[in-house]
Coordinates of C-alpha atoms in Angstrom, one line a residue:
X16 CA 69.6 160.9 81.1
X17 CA 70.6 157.3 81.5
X18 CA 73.6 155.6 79.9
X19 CA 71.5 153.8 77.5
X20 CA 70.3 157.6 76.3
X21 CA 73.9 158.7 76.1
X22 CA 74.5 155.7 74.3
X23 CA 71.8 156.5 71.5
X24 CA 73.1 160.3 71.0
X25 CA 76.7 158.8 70.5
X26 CA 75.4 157.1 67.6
X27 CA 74.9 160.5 65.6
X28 CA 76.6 162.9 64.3
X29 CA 79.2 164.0 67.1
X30 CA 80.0 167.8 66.3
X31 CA 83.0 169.6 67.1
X32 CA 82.3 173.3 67.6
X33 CA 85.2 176.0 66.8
X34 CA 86.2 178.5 69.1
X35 CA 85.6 181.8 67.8
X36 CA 87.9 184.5 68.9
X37 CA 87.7 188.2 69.0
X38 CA 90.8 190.7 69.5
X39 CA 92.7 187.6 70.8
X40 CA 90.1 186.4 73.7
X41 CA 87.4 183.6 73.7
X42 CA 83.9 185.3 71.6
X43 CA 81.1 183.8 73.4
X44 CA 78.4 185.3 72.1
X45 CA 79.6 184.4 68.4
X46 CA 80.3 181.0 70.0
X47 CA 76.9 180.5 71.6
X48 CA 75.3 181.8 68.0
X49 CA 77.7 179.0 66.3
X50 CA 76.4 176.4 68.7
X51 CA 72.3 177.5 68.5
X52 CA 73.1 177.2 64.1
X53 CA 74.2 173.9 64.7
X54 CA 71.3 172.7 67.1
X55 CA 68.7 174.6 64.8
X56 CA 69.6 172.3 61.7
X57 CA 69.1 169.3 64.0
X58 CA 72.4 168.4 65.3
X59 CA 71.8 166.9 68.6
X60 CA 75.1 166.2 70.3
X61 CA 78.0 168.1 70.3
X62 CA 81.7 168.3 72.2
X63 CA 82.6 171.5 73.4
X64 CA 86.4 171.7 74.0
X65 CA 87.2 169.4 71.5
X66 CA 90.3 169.2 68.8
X67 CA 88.0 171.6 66.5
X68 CA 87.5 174.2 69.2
X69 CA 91.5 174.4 69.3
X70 CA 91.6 172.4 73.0
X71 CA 95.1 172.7 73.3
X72 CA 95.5 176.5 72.7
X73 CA 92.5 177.1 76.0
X74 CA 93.2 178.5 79.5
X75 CA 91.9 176.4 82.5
X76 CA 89.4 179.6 82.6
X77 CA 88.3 179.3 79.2
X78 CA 87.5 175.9 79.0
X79 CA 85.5 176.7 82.2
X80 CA 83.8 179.7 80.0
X81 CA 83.3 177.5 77.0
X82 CA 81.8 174.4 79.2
X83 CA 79.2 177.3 81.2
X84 CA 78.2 178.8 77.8
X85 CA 77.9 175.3 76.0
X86 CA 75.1 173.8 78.5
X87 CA 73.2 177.5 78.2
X88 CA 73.3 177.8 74.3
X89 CA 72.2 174.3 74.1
X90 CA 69.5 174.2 77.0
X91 CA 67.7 170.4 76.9
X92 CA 67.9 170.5 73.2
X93 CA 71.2 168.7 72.2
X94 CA 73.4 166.5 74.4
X95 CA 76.9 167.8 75.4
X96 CA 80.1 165.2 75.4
X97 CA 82.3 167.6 76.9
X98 CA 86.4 167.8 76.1
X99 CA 88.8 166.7 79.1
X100 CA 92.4 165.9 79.3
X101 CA 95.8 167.6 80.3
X102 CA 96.8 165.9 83.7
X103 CA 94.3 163.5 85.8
X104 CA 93.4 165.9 88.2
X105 CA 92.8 169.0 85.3
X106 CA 90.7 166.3 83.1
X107 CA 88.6 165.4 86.6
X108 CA 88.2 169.4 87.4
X109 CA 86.7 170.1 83.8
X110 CA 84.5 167.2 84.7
X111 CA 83.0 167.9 87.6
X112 CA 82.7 171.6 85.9
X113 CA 81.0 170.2 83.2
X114 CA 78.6 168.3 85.3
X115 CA 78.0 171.2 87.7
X116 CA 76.7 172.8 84.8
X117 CA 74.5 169.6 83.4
X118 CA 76.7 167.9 80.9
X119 CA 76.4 164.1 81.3
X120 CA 79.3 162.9 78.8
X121 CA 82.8 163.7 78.8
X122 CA 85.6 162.5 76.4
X123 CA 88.9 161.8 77.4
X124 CA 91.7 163.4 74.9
X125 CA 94.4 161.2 74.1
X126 CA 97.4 161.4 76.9
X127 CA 100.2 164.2 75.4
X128 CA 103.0 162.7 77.6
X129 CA 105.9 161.5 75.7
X130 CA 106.3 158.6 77.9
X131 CA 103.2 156.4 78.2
X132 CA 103.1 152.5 79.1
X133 CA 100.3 150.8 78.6
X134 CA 99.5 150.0 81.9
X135 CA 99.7 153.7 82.3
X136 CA 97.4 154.5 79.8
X137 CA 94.8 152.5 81.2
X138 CA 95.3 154.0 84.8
X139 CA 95.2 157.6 83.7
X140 CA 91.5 156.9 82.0
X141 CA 90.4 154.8 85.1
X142 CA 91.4 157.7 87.4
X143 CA 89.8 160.1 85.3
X144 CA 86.1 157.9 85.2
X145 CA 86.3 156.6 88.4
X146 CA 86.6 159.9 89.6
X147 CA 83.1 161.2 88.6
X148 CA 81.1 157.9 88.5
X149 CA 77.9 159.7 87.4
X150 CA 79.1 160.5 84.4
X151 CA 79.3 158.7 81.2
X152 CA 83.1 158.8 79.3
X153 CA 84.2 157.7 76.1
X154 CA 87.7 157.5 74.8
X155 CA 89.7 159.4 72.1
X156 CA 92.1 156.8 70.4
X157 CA 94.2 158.0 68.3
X158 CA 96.8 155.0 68.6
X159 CA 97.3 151.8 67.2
X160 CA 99.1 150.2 70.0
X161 CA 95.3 150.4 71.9
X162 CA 94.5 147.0 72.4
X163 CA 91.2 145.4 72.8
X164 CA 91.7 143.7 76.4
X165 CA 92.9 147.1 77.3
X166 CA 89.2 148.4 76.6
X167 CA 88.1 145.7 78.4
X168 CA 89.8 145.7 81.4
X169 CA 88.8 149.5 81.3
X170 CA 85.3 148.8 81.0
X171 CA 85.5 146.2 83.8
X172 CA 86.9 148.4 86.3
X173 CA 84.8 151.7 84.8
X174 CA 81.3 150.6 83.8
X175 CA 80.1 154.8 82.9
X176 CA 82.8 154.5 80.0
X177 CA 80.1 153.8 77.3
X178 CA 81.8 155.2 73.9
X179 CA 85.2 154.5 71.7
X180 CA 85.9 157.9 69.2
X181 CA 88.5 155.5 67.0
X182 CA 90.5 157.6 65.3
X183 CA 93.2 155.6 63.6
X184 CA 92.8 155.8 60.0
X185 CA 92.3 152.1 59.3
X186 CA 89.5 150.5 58.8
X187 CA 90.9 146.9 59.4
X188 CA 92.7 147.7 62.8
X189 CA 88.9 149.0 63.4
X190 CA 86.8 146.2 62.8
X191 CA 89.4 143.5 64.4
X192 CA 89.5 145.7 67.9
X193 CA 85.6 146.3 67.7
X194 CA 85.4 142.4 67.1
X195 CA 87.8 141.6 70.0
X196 CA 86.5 144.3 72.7
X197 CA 82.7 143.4 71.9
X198 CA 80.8 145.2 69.3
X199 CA 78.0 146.0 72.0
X200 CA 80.3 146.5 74.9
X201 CA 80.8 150.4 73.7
X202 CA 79.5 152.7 70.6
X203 CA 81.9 153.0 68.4
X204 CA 82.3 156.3 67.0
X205 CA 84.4 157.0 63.6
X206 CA 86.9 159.6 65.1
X207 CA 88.0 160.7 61.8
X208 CA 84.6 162.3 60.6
X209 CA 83.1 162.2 57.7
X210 CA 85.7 160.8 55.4
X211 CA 86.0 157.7 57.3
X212 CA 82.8 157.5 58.1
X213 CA 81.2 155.1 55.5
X214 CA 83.8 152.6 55.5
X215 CA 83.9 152.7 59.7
X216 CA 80.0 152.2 59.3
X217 CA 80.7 149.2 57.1
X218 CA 82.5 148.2 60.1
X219 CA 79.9 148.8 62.7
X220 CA 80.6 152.3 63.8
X221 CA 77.4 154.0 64.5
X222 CA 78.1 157.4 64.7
X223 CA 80.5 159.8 63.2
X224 CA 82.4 162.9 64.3
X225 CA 82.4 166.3 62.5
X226 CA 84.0 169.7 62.0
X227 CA 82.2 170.5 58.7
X228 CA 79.2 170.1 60.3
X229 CA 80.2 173.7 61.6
X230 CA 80.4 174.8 57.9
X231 CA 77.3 172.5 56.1
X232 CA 75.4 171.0 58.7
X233 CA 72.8 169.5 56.0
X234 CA 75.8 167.8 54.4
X235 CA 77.0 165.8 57.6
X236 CA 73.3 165.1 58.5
X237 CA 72.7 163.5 54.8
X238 CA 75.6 161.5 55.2
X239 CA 74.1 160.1 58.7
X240 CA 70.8 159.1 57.4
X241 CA 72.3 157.8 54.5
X242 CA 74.4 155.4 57.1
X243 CA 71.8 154.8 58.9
X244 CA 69.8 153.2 56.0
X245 CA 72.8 151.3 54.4
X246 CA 72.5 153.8 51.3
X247 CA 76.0 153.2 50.8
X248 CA 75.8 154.5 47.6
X249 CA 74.8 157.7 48.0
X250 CA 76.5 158.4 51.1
X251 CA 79.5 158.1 48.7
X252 CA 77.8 161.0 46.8
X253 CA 77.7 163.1 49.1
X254 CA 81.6 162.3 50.4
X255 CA 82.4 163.1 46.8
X256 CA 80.9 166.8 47.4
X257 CA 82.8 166.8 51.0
X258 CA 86.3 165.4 49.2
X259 CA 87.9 168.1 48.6
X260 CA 87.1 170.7 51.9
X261 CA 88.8 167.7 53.9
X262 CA 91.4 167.0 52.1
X263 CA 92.4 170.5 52.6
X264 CA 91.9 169.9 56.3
X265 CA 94.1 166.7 56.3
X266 CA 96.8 168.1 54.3
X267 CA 100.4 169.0 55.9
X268 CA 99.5 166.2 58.5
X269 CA 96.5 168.3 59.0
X270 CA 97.9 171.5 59.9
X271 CA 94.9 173.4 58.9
X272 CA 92.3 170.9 60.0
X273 CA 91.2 173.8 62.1
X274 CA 91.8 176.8 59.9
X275 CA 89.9 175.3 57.3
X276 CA 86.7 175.4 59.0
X277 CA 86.8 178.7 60.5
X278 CA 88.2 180.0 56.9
X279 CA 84.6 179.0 55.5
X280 CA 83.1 180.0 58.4
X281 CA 84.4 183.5 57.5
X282 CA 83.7 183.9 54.6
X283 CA 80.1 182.7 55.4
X284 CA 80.2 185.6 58.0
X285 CA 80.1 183.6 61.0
X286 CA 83.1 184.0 63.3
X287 CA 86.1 185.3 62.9
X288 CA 88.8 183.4 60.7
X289 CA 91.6 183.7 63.7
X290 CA 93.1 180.5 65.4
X291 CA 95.7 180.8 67.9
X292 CA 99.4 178.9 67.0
X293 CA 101.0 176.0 66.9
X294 CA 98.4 176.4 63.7
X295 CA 97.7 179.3 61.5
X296 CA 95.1 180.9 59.4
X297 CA 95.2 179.2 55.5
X298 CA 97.1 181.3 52.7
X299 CA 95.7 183.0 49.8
X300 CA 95.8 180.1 47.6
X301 CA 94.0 177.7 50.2
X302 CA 90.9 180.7 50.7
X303 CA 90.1 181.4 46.9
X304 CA 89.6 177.4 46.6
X305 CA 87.7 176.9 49.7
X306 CA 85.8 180.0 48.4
X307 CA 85.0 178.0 45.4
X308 CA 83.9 175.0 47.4
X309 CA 81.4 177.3 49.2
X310 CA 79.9 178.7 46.0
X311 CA 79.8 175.2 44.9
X312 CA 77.8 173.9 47.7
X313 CA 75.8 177.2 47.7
X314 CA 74.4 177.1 43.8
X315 CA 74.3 173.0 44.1
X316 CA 70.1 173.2 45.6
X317 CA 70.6 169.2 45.1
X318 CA 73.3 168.2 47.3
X319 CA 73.0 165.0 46.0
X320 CA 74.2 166.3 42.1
X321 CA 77.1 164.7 40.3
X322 CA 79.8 166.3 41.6
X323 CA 82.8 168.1 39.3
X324 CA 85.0 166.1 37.3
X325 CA 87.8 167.5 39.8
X326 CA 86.0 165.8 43.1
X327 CA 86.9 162.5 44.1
X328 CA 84.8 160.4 46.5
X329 CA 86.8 159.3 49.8
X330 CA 86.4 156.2 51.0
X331 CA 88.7 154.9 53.4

């Protein structure tokens, strides 16, 4: 694929696959089923070893698992922005891995060091891309001190970095660094799925990450077409049916953003509901109501319905 193909399947629905466990190790077979469900009800790119598939919680050898199993679940059939990050020369190792195995894309997690300059966090990115040349990178920000001529200096000295996941929940820090950088220098993804994704699209974002997808991947899909047309509208119909399963996931500084999704997915009979610590599985309390949610979407055969009194429509 060429850059300007990866630069059409960024403008999508990005999904984040969970990582299914079983007695403690990785469950590949569940995770390969989990990944064939998403593809067969048309999601088209997705990012193993990502925040959803609990990136921080892997082995070295289980990302290498994860990255091998990924490109055979998904075949020709959906495009794979692989997970990197940890130290320069880990991130460039789960590169090369991923395009040993025939991933093109790879994003860059957000540095973890508690001492980063910006000059440094521009170096640590151009190592990583430079490294593997071939390969097409976007970058995870999830800070606000980011600036726009740091994008572009990146992009000057690392043309195969084609894609921006923003993921600081503002909308007006979005549109003024997309403005500065170039609006067609990158695609700009809304790294805070679907609840920012209508006001980021406003903004020019033209794709949209997702970890419900996992759970209702006819929900996230409707939201993207309804982007896609400028049905603003009714994409805030469908956020209002969304509201309140990410909420949960946001809440506690998003504690259970995780837990959430493979809660529903186990009560749907999916995977299992385990995820390793610094997060937990939800309490009692948190799985009757995202019980509720699922029997909501379940008897709802129009998505598009007025949703209940109790819903409220997110737009950020």
């Amino acid at each position: 694929m060429t850059f300007s193909d990866l630069r059409s399947a960024l403008a999508d629905v990005v999904a984040i696959p969970v990582t299914p466990y079983k007695n403690g190790a990785v469950d590949l077979s569940t995770f390969k089923i989990l990944l064939r469900r998403l593809i067969d009800n048309g999601v088209t790119t997705i990012t193993p070893n990502g925040n959803t598939s609990e990136f921080y919680a892997l082995t070295a050898a289980e990302r290498k698992l994860l990255i091998e199993a990924s490109a055979e679940a998904a075949g020709d059939e959906a495009t794979l922005l692989l997970g990197v990050g940890h130290d320069i020369q880990t991130a460039i190792t789960d590169v090369r891995l991923g395009r040993d195995a025939g991933i093109p894309m790879a994003m860059i997690h957000q540095p973890t060091h508690p001492h980063i300059s910006a000059a440094g966090w521009v170096e640590y990115h151009a190592e990583i891309a430079s490294a593997v040349p071939e390969t097409a990178f976007v970058l995870y920000i999830r800070n606000e001190w980011v600036t726009a001529p740091m994008l572009v200096e990146l992009s000057d000295r690392c043309p195969n970095i084609i894609g921006i996941k923003y993921a600081v929940p503002d909308p007006t820090q979005f549109a003024r660094i997309r403005d500065l950088a170039g609006a067609d220098r990158f695609v700009w993804i809304a790294g805070l799925a679907e609840p920012y994704a209508l006001s980021y699209a406003a903004h020019g974002a033209t794709g949209f990450t997702s970890g419900l997808v996992n759970v209702n991947p006819e929900l996230s899909l409707a939201l993207r077409d309804a982007l896609r047309n400028g049905s603003y509208s009714l994409a805030g119909s469908l956020l209002a049916r969304i509201s309140r399963f990410e909420e949960m996931r946001a809440e506690h500084r998003s504690a259970n953003n995780v837990s959430v999704v493979k809660e529903a997915l186990a009560q749907l009979d999916l995977c299992d509901r385990s995820i390793r610590p610094p997060s937990r599985e939800v309490d009692d309390s948190d799985r009757t109501e995202i019980a509720e949610i699922l029997a909501d979407w379940a008897t709802s055969h129009n998505l598009l319905a007025t949703p209940r009194p109790s819903e409220k429509t997110v737009v950020a």
